[in-house]
Each structure stands twice: as C-alpha cells, then as structure tokens.
Amino acid sequence: MGNLFYVKTKIPDVIWLLLFGFIIGPVFKLYDPEPFIRASPFMSIIALCIILFDAGINMDLDTFIKVFSRSLLLAFMYYFVNMIFVAALLYSVLSGSISFLNCLLLGAMLNTSPVTLSSLFHSLKRLNFDFKDVENTLLLESVLSTSLSFICVITLIRLIMSPELPLVDSFRNIFLSFIFSMGFGSLSGCFWSFVLNKLRGQKFNYILTIAMVFLIYVVSEGVVESSGALTLLFFGLLLVNSDSIFRKLGFREMFEIEISHLREFHEEITFLLKSFFFVYVGLITNISLNYLFIGLCASLMVLCSRLLVVRLYGYMVKLSVVESDIIKFSIANGLSTLVASRLPLIYDPKGLFVGDPGLYNNVCFVVVIVSVLISMFITPYVASRDIKLISKNVNSNM
C-alpha cells in the first residue's frame, strides 16, 4: 500500500507507514503500545542486522573503491558537523535541562538513509540525466554515516553511563572499533563465501546466511568488542565480491555464489522488515507539542549544516552545479535513524543515565518525516531547474 501511495503522490512509503502506525496507535489507540515498547530493543537489533547486511551485499566493490574517498570525506564532514550543530541548538532550546552529552547523543542518531535515497534517485530517473556518480557517492556516504552513527551512539551511551571514561579513550575506541570491524567482517565474509561455494545448489542457503548474520553480530559485539553494524557491512561487501577479489589475487579456485538470488531473497526480507518496523515505530511514538517543536528545530539545523558542509566540500571536490544541488538537499533520514533512537532503551532500559528515552524516539520521528519531505520535493525541483538551465545554455551556444 505504501508503494502504491508513493506512485500516486511521490511521497515515499516511509511517510505513509510511519503515519499508519501513528494513526492506529497514539491517535485512535487501537493497540496498547506497552508490549511493543518492551519488545523494541529486540526489534531494533534485528532491524540493525538486516539493514547493514543489505547495504553490504548491494554494494559493488569497484564502485566502492571509485567513490570511497569522496564519500568518506563527505560522510565524516557532514556527520560530525551536523551532530555538533544539532547538539548545540538542542542544548540552547532545552535551556540546559539535559546535559550536552545527551544532546550530542541525539545529534549522533541523525544520518542519511540508503533506503530513502534509493527512492529519491528512482524518482529522478524521469529527468533523463546521468546521476550515477552522485548517486553512488551519496549512497556510500549514507552507508558510512549509518555505520558511524551506530558506533558513535553506542560510544556516547557508554560515556554517559561511565563518565569516568577519558574522552581520549572514547576516540581511540571508535578508531579501534573501525579497524576490528573491518578485519573481522572481511574475514567472516571470505569464510562464508567459501562455505556457500561448497553448499552451492543446496536448499536453505539464504536462511543459513541470515543465521550467520546474527551470529556475526553477537560475536562482534560480545567477543571481538567491535561495531556489529560495521562488521556486517564488510561481511556483506566481501561476501558478494569475494569471487572478483580472489580472481585479482590470482587464485585458481573461484567462488561461484548465487549473488542475484541472494540479493533478491534478501530484498524481500528487507522490504518486509522495513514495512513492519516503520509501522512499529509509528505505533509506539507519542508526539507532544514540545517534541514536535524540538524535532522541527533539529530538522532545520540538519538542513543548515548540510548546506554549510556542501559549500566547504565543493572547495575540496570538483562538483557540477547539478551534483552540488542534489547533495545539498539529500538529507533524508530513515530506518537507521529510527533504529538508533531505540538504542538507549537497550543499554539503559530504566533511563537512569540517558534520561527520557521517549525524547530520542519522538524527536527522531519528526526529523525523519521532515527530512524525507525536504529531500523528495526540493531535490527533484532544483535538479530539474539546473538541467533546464544547462540545456538552455547549450542551445544558446549552438
């Protein structure tokens, strides 16, 4: 139904699913939200595992290498500038009623969504223009910022719960988490590609892979002490690209994995999970005027920080006018932001340290809706305007 509404209105299914959950829950109270709230930590971990693995298996290694430096620069610049700006605004709006670290925690949850950006570029296809480079750059940026978001949110929660932890140790932990996650995820991906190669043609390969996804997340978080989110990203990336990697290394034995089947099957699971989770978040959200105001302020700062960062980014990376304008307004948050907003409940169920967990969930709910609407309506408009100006200048010079 959400996809049908998207075709008719050009408003993404994210909005309709969130609103549907909000209507049947807080508005008409057709369901008691308490059982769903109690299950939110478990649901958030499942959603986290699925969306990061999905990001990994849908990324081509050659494309990853080509746009990695551009995407990494944009991801780091925007994520940290946005986090600090949003935190500073919220701290002033809330008049210091919560600590600056808690405001940073909320700012750290905000990141662009690969799922929503895919919908955006699908709508841009009607303009008959080659957006492939900027699309790959933004999609990889969103994947990197998603992973960065989960690492920073978890680190900040631990810092809030253990204030005696030195700040230098926190940054060192973030760096080590990246290194361990890349290493463990890559090794796991190569190992599982070997297993799938041996099991080629057997039934239930995909179900075994999903079981492996959850096992890797648990081992990464509990044993390796790295980021389970980033580990799954590299696990998926190496899993589907193992054959090309081993070919380049000169190995004779090739890994023939049914990549298309794996992606198709996982796409259906991701679609089901995405639909359920968006409705689920809408159902347990309880928006007040206070949360609405804070969410609108945070959304405005998300846009302002994006405009500032893209201007600075343009001095470092050569961008066309069309690319610059698309990047400026591609601020859509989505599933990863909503999942991150539930993490305080996982680490601090009683709210003894992170404060009111409803603040994070409800403010992120507003930011997701506002940022998606900005991206889906303003981005196609500015892109269409720029393309028309380019065509007009070309015709006048002929």
mmCIF file with all atom_site columns, N, CA and C in Angstrom, residues 316-340:
data_model
loop_
_atom_site.group_PDB
_atom_site.id
_atom_site.type_symbol
_atom_site.label_atom_id
_atom_site.label_alt_id
_atom_site.label_comp_id
_atom_site.label_asym_id
_atom_site.label_entity_id
_atom_site.label_seq_id
_atom_site.pdbx_PDB_ins_code
_atom_site.Cartn_x
_atom_site.Cartn_y
_atom_site.Cartn_z
_atom_site.occupancy
_atom_site.B_iso_or_equiv
_atom_site.pdbx_formal_charge
_atom_site.auth_seq_id
_atom_site.auth_comp_id
_atom_site.auth_asym_id
_atom_site.auth_atom_id
_atom_site.pdbx_PDB_model_num
ATOM 1  N N  . MET A 1 316 ? 36.862 21.244 -1.972  1.00 0.00 ? 316 MET A N  1
ATOM 2  C CA . MET A 1 316 ? 37.799 20.121 -1.914  1.00 0.00 ? 316 MET A CA 1
ATOM 3  C C  . MET A 1 316 ? 37.582 19.115 -3.046  1.00 0.00 ? 316 MET A C  1
ATOM 4  N N  . VAL A 1 317 ? 36.347 18.980 -3.479  1.00 0.00 ? 317 VAL A N  1
ATOM 5  C CA . VAL A 1 317 ? 35.996 18.011 -4.520  1.00 0.00 ? 317 VAL A CA 1
ATOM 6  C C  . VAL A 1 317 ? 35.295 18.744 -5.653  1.00 0.00 ? 317 VAL A C  1
ATOM 7  N N  . LYS A 1 318 ? 35.694 18.470 -6.869  1.00 0.00 ? 318 LYS A N  1
ATOM 8  C CA . LYS A 1 318 ? 35.080 19.126 -8.021  1.00 0.00 ? 318 LYS A CA 1
ATOM 9  C C  . LYS A 1 318 ? 33.670 18.591 -8.244  1.00 0.00 ? 318 LYS A C  1
ATOM 10 N N  . LEU A 1 319 ? 32.694 19.498 -8.185  1.00 0.00 ? 319 LEU A N  1
ATOM 11 C CA . LEU A 1 319 ? 31.297 19.123 -8.353  1.00 0.00 ? 319 LEU A CA 1
ATOM 12 C C  . LEU A 1 319 ? 30.656 19.981 -9.432  1.00 0.00 ? 319 LEU A C  1
ATOM 13 N N  . SER A 1 320 ? 29.761 19.372 -10.215 1.00 0.00 ? 320 SER A N  1
ATOM 14 C CA . SER A 1 320 ? 28.959 20.166 -11.146 1.00 0.00 ? 320 SER A CA 1
ATOM 15 C C  . SER A 1 320 ? 27.857 20.862 -10.362 1.00 0.00 ? 320 SER A C  1
ATOM 16 N N  . VAL A 1 321 ? 27.179 21.805 -10.996 1.00 0.00 ? 321 VAL A N  1
ATOM 17 C CA . VAL A 1 321 ? 26.080 22.526 -10.336 1.00 0.00 ? 321 VAL A CA 1
ATOM 18 C C  . VAL A 1 321 ? 24.974 21.562 -9.943  1.00 0.00 ? 321 VAL A C  1
ATOM 19 N N  . VAL A 1 322 ? 24.660 20.632 -10.839 1.00 0.00 ? 322 VAL A N  1
ATOM 20 C CA . VAL A 1 322 ? 23.601 19.655 -10.559 1.00 0.00 ? 322 VAL A CA 1
ATOM 21 C C  . VAL A 1 322 ? 23.981 18.781 -9.371  1.00 0.00 ? 322 VAL A C  1
ATOM 22 N N  . GLU A 1 323 ? 25.218 18.271 -9.370  1.00 0.00 ? 323 GLU A N  1
ATOM 23 C CA . GLU A 1 323 ? 25.675 17.417 -8.268  1.00 0.00 ? 323 GLU A CA 1
ATOM 24 C C  . GLU A 1 323 ? 25.654 18.164 -6.946  1.00 0.00 ? 323 GLU A C  1
ATOM 25 N N  . SER A 1 324 ? 26.115 19.406 -6.958  1.00 0.00 ? 324 SER A N  1
ATOM 26 C CA . SER A 1 324 ? 26.157 20.207 -5.735  1.00 0.00 ? 324 SER A CA 1
ATOM 27 C C  . SER A 1 324 ? 24.763 20.409 -5.153  1.00 0.00 ? 324 SER A C  1
ATOM 28 N N  . ASP A 1 325 ? 23.797 20.751 -6.003  1.00 0.00 ? 325 ASP A N  1
ATOM 29 C CA . ASP A 1 325 ? 22.440 20.998 -5.516  1.00 0.00 ? 325 ASP A CA 1
ATOM 30 C C  . ASP A 1 325 ? 21.762 19.725 -5.027  1.00 0.00 ? 325 ASP A C  1
ATOM 31 N N  . ILE A 1 326 ? 22.037 18.609 -5.693  1.00 0.00 ? 326 ILE A N  1
ATOM 32 C CA . ILE A 1 326 ? 21.458 17.340 -5.248  1.00 0.00 ? 326 ILE A CA 1
ATOM 33 C C  . ILE A 1 326 ? 22.004 16.951 -3.874  1.00 0.00 ? 326 ILE A C  1
ATOM 34 N N  . ILE A 1 327 ? 23.325 17.106 -3.709  1.00 0.00 ? 327 ILE A N  1
ATOM 35 C CA . ILE A 1 327 ? 23.939 16.755 -2.426  1.00 0.00 ? 327 ILE A CA 1
ATOM 36 C C  . ILE A 1 327 ? 23.432 17.671 -1.305  1.00 0.00 ? 327 ILE A C  1
ATOM 37 N N  . LYS A 1 328 ? 23.212 18.945 -1.638  1.00 0.00 ? 328 LYS A N  1
ATOM 38 C CA . LYS A 1 328 ? 22.750 19.908 -0.629  1.00 0.00 ? 328 LYS A CA 1
ATOM 39 C C  . LYS A 1 328 ? 21.446 19.480 0.044   1.00 0.00 ? 328 LYS A C  1
ATOM 40 N N  . PHE A 1 329 ? 20.510 18.982 -0.759  1.00 0.00 ? 329 PHE A N  1
ATOM 41 C CA . PHE A 1 329 ? 19.175 18.715 -0.229  1.00 0.00 ? 329 PHE A CA 1
ATOM 42 C C  . PHE A 1 329 ? 18.883 17.234 -0.018  1.00 0.00 ? 329 PHE A C  1
ATOM 43 N N  . SER A 1 330 ? 19.886 16.385 -0.183  1.00 0.00 ? 330 SER A N  1
ATOM 44 C CA . SER A 1 330 ? 19.709 14.950 0.079   1.00 0.00 ? 330 SER A CA 1
ATOM 45 C C  . SER A 1 330 ? 19.991 14.676 1.550   1.00 0.00 ? 330 SER A C  1
ATOM 46 N N  . ILE A 1 331 ? 19.050 15.035 2.388   1.00 0.00 ? 331 ILE A N  1
ATOM 47 C CA . ILE A 1 331 ? 19.238 14.935 3.833   1.00 0.00 ? 331 ILE A CA 1
ATOM 48 C C  . ILE A 1 331 ? 18.298 13.912 4.469   1.00 0.00 ? 331 ILE A C  1
ATOM 49 N N  . ALA A 1 332 ? 17.641 13.102 3.639   1.00 0.00 ? 332 ALA A N  1
ATOM 50 C CA . ALA A 1 332 ? 16.609 12.200 4.151   1.00 0.00 ? 332 ALA A CA 1
ATOM 51 C C  . ALA A 1 332 ? 17.157 11.220 5.179   1.00 0.00 ? 332 ALA A C  1
ATOM 52 N N  . ASN A 1 333 ? 16.612 11.271 6.392   1.00 0.00 ? 333 ASN A N  1
ATOM 53 C CA . ASN A 1 333 ? 16.869 10.263 7.407   1.00 0.00 ? 333 ASN A CA 1
ATOM 54 C C  . ASN A 1 333 ? 15.853 9.134  7.214   1.00 0.00 ? 333 ASN A C  1
ATOM 55 N N  . GLY A 1 334 ? 16.072 8.011  7.883   1.00 0.00 ? 334 GLY A N  1
ATOM 56 C CA . GLY A 1 334 ? 15.146 6.907  7.676   1.00 0.00 ? 334 GLY A CA 1
ATOM 57 C C  . GLY A 1 334 ? 15.269 5.829  8.725   1.00 0.00 ? 334 GLY A C  1
ATOM 58 N N  . LEU A 1 335 ? 15.281 4.579  8.255   1.00 0.00 ? 335 LEU A N  1
ATOM 59 C CA . LEU A 1 335 ? 15.233 3.431  9.154   1.00 0.00 ? 335 LEU A CA 1
ATOM 60 C C  . LEU A 1 335 ? 16.378 3.424  10.151  1.00 0.00 ? 335 LEU A C  1
ATOM 61 N N  . SER A 1 336 ? 17.608 3.712  9.691   1.00 0.00 ? 336 SER A N  1
ATOM 62 C CA . SER A 1 336 ? 18.765 3.653  10.591  1.00 0.00 ? 336 SER A CA 1
ATOM 63 C C  . SER A 1 336 ? 18.648 4.668  11.729  1.00 0.00 ? 336 SER A C  1
ATOM 64 N N  . THR A 1 337 ? 18.094 5.861  11.439  1.00 0.00 ? 337 THR A N  1
ATOM 65 C CA . THR A 1 337 ? 17.884 6.874  12.478  1.00 0.00 ? 337 THR A CA 1
ATOM 66 C C  . THR A 1 337 ? 16.887 6.379  13.517  1.00 0.00 ? 337 THR A C  1
ATOM 67 N N  . LEU A 1 338 ? 15.812 5.755  13.054  1.00 0.00 ? 338 LEU A N  1
ATOM 68 C CA . LEU A 1 338 ? 14.791 5.258  13.971  1.00 0.00 ? 338 LEU A CA 1
ATOM 69 C C  . LEU A 1 338 ? 15.318 4.092  14.805  1.00 0.00 ? 338 LEU A C  1
ATOM 70 N N  . VAL A 1 339 ? 16.144 3.246  14.180  1.00 0.00 ? 339 VAL A N  1
ATOM 71 C CA . VAL A 1 339 ? 16.752 2.142  14.941  1.00 0.00 ? 339 VAL A CA 1
ATOM 72 C C  . VAL A 1 339 ? 17.707 2.699  15.994  1.00 0.00 ? 339 VAL A C  1
ATOM 73 N N  . ALA A 1 340 ? 18.531 3.674  15.598  1.00 0.00 ? 340 ALA A N  1
ATOM 74 C CA . ALA A 1 340 ? 19.484 4.281  16.537  1.00 0.00 ? 340 ALA A CA 1
ATOM 75 C C  . ALA A 1 340 ? 18.762 4.944  17.716  1.00 0.00 ? 340 ALA A C  1
#
